[in-house]
Short mmCIF file of C-alpha atoms in Angstrom, two decimals:
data_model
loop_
_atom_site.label_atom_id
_atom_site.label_comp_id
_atom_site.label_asym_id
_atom_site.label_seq_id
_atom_site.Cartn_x
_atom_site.Cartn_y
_atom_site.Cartn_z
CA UNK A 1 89.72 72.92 -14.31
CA UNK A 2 88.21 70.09 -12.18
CA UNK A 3 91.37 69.09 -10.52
CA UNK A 4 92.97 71.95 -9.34
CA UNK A 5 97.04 72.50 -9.41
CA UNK A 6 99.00 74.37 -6.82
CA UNK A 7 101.80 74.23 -4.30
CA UNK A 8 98.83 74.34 -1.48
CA UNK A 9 96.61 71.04 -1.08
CA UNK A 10 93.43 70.36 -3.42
CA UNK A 11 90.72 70.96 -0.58
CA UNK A 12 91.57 74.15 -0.32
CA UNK A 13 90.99 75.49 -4.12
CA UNK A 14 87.83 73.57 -3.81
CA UNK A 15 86.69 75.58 -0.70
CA UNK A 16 87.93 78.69 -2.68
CA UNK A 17 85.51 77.74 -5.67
CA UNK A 18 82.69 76.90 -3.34
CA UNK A 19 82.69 80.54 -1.29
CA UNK A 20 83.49 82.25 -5.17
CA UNK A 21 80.08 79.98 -6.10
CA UNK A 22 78.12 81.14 -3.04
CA UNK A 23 78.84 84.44 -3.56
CA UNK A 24 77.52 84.42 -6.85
CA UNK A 25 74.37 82.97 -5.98
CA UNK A 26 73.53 85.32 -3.05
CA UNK A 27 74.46 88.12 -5.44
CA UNK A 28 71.75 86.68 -8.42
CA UNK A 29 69.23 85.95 -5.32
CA UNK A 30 69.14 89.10 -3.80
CA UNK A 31 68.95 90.94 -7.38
CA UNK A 32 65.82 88.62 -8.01
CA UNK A 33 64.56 89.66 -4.40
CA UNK A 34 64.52 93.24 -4.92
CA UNK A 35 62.77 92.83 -8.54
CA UNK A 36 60.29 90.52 -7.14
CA UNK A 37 59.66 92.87 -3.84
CA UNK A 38 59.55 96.14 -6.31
CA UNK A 39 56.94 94.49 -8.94
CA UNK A 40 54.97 92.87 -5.85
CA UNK A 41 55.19 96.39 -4.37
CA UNK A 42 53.79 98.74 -7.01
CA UNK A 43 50.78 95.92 -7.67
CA UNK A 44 50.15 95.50 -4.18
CA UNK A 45 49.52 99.33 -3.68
CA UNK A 46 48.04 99.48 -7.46
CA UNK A 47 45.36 96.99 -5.86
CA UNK A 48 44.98 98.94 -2.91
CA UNK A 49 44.10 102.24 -4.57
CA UNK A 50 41.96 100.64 -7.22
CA UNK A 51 39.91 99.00 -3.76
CA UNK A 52 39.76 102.26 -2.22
CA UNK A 53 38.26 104.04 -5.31
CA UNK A 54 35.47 100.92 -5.49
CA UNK A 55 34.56 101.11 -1.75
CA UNK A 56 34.42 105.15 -2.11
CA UNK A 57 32.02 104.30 -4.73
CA UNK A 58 29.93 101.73 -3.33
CA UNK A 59 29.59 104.28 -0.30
CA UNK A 60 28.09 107.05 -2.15
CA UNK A 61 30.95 109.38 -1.82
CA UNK A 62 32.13 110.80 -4.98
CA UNK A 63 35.10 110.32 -6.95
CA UNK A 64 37.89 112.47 -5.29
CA UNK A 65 38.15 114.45 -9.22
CA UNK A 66 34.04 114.89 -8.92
CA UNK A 67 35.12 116.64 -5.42
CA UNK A 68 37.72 118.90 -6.78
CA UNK A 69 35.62 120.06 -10.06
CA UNK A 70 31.68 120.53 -9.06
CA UNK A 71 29.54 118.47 -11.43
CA UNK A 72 27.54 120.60 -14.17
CA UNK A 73 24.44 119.09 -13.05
CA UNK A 74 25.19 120.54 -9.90
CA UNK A 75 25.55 124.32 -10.97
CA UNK A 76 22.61 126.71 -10.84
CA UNK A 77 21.86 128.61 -13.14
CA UNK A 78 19.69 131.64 -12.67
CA UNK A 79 16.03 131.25 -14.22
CA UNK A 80 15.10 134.55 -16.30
CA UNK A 81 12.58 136.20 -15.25
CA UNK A 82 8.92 135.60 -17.33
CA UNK A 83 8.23 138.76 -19.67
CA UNK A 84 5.72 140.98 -18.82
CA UNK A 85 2.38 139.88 -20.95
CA UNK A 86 1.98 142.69 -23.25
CA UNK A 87 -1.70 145.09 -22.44
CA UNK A 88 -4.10 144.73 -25.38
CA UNK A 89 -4.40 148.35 -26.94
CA UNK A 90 -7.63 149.64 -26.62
CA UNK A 91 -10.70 149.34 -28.88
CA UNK A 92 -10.93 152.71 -31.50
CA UNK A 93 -14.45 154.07 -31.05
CA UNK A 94 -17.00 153.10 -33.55
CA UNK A 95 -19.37 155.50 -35.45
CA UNK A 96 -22.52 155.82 -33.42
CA UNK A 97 -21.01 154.76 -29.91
CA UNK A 98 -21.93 156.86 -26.84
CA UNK A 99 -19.42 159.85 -26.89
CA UNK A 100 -17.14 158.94 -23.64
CA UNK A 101 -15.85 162.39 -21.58
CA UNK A 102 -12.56 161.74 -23.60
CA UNK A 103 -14.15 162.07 -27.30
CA UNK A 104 -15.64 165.55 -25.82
CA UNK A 105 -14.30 168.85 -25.02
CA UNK A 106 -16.10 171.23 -23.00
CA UNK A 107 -15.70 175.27 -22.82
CA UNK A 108 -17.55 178.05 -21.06
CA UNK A 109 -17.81 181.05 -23.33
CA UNK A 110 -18.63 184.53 -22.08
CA UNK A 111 -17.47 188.37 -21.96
CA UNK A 112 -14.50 189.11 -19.85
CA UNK A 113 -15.83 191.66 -17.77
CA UNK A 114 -19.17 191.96 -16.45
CA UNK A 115 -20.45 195.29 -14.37
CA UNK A 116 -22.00 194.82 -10.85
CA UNK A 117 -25.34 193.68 -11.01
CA UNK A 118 -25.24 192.73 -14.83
CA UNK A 119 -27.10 189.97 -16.49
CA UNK A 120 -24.47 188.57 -18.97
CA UNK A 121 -25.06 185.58 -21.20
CA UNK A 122 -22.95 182.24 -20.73
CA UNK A 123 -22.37 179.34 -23.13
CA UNK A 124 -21.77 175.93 -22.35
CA UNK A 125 -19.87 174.81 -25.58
CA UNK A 126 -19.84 170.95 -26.38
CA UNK A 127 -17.04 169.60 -29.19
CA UNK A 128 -16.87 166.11 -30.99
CA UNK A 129 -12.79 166.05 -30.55
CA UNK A 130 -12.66 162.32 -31.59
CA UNK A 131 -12.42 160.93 -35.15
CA UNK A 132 -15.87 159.51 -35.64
CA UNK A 133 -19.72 160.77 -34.88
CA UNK A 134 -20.90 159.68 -31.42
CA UNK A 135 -23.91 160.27 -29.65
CA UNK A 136 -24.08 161.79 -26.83
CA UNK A 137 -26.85 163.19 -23.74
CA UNK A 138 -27.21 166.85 -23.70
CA UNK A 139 -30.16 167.06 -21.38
CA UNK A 140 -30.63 170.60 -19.49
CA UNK A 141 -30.38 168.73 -16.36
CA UNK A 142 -26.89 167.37 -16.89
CA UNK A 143 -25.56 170.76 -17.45
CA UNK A 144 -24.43 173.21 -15.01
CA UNK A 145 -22.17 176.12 -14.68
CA UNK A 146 -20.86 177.77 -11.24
CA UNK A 147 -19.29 180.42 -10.20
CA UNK A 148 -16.16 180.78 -7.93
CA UNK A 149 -14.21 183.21 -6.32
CA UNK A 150 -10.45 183.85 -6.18
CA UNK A 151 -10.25 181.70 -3.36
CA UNK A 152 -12.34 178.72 -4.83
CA UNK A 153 -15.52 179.61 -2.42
CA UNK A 154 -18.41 178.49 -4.68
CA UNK A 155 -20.36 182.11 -5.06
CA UNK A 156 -23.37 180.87 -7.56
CA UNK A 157 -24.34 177.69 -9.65
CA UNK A 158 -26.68 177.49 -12.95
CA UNK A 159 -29.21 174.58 -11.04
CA UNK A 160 -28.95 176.06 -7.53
CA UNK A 161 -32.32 178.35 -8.13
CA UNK A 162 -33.53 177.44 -11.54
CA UNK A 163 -32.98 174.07 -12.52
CA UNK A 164 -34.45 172.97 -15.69
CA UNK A 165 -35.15 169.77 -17.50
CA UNK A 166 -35.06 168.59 -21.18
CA UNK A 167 -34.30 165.42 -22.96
CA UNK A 168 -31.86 165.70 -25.54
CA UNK A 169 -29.76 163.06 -27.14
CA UNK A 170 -28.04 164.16 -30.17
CA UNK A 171 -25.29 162.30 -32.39
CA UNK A 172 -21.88 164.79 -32.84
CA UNK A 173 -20.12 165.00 -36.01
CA UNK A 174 -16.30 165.00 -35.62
CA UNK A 175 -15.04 168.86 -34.82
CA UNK A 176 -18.98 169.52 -34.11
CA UNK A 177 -19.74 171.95 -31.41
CA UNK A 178 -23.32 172.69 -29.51
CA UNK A 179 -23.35 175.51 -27.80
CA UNK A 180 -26.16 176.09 -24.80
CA UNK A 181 -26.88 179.68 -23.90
CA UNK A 182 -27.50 180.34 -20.39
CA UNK A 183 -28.41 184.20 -18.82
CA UNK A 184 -26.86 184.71 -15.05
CA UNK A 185 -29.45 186.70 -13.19
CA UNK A 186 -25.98 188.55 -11.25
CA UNK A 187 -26.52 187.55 -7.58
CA UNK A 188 -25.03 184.58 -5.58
CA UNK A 189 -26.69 180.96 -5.06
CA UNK A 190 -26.29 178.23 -3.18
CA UNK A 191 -27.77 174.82 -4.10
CA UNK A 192 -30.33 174.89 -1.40
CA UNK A 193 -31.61 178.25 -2.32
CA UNK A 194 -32.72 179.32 0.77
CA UNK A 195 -29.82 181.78 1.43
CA UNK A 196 -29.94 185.66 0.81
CA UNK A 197 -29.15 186.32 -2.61
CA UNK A 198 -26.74 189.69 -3.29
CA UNK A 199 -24.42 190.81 -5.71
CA UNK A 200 -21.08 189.53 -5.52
CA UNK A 201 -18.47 191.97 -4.66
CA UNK A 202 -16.41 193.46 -7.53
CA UNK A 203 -12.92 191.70 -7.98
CA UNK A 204 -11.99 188.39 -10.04
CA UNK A 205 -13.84 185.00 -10.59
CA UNK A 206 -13.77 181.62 -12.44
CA UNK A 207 -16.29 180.18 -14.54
CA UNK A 208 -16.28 176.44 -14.73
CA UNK A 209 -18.40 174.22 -16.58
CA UNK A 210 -19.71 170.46 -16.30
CA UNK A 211 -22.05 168.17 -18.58
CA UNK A 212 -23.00 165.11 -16.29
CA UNK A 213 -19.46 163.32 -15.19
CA UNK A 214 -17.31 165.78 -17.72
CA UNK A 215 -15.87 168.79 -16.56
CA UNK A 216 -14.35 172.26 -17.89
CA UNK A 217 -11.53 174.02 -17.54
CA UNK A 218 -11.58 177.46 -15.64
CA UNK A 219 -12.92 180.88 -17.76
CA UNK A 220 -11.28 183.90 -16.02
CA UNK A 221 -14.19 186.87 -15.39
CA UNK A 222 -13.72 190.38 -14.05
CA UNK A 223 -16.72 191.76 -11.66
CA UNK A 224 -16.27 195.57 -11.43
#
């Protein structure tokens, strides 16, 4: 192997071996080139990513995940609404407290039709409609009853000529009525009383009655 036979001279088998040899070795070099450039490569641009992640990060900027998908921190949610505080219900009545205008009813009692010129009686009717006694003021000067026409014009009022005074307090059973009696004279009033006073003209009226800040609802009377 080391001394090479052959018609042609010895140098040139040796060159022969020595190109066969150099190829070889540029054939193993430049297959350990290319692994060395590829595994220098991929950490080369393995470093360079990783540095660009830490200098986003030591900037302030977030990750570029964090920027794709908000943070939950960062969500809003809405904030319900506070719930209306809830009104104390009111105090019942006690026995022996003042009777309000709601624990009372009030009515004006009287015939339907009255002639001309009559003198019929009214009533003022008072009712305990709550559930306990009360006491209530049921002076004469509190209580009043007028007079209207069909077109609401005030034609005479109980106090307008003849008002009277009294002091009554009383305490009202529950369902207890007080009924006060009062005689129209049958002409018009006004509260002065200095006006002419003549008997209304025949047609329909209203009765409504009032004890201090409580009021009635409407009786329906026929003058004729």
């Amino acid at each position: 192997m080391l001394h090479p036979v052959g018609p042609l001279p010895a140098a040139v088998y040796w060159r022969r071996r020595l190109l066969v040899l150099l190829l070889l070795l540029a054939v193993l070099g430049g297959g350990g080139w290319l692994a060395f450039t590829a595994l220098s490569g991929g950490s080369g641009e393995t470093t360079a990513a990783a540095a660009t992640t830490e200098a986003s990060t030591a900037a302030g900027e977030p990750p570029a995940l964090a920027r794709v998908v908000p943070s939950l921190a960062g969500v809003r949610t809405p904030t319900p609404a506070p719930e209306p505080a809830a009104e104390p219900a009111p105090a019942s009545p006690a026995p022996g407290d003042p009777c309000g205008d709601d624990m009372i009813e009030l009515e004006v009692r009287g015939p339907g039709s009255v002639p001309v010129g009559g003198k019929p009686t009214f009533e003022l009717v008072v009712t305990n409609v709550s559930s306990v006694p009360c006491v209530r003021v049921l002076d004469e000067g509190l209580q009043e009853i007028v007079m209207s026409d069909a077109s609401g014009n005030r034609v005479w009022g109980s106090n307008d000529c003849f008002p009277e005074n009294s002091s009554d307090t009383r305490t009202l059973a529950p369902g207890e009525s007080v009924a006060f009696p009062l005689v129209w004279g049958g002409l018009t009033s006004e509260p002065t009383c200095t006006a002419a006073r003549t008997a209304p003209a025949p047609g329909q009226y209203a009765l409504r009655g009032r004890l201090d800040t409580k009021t009635s609802a409407e009786t329906a009377i026929t003058l004729g």
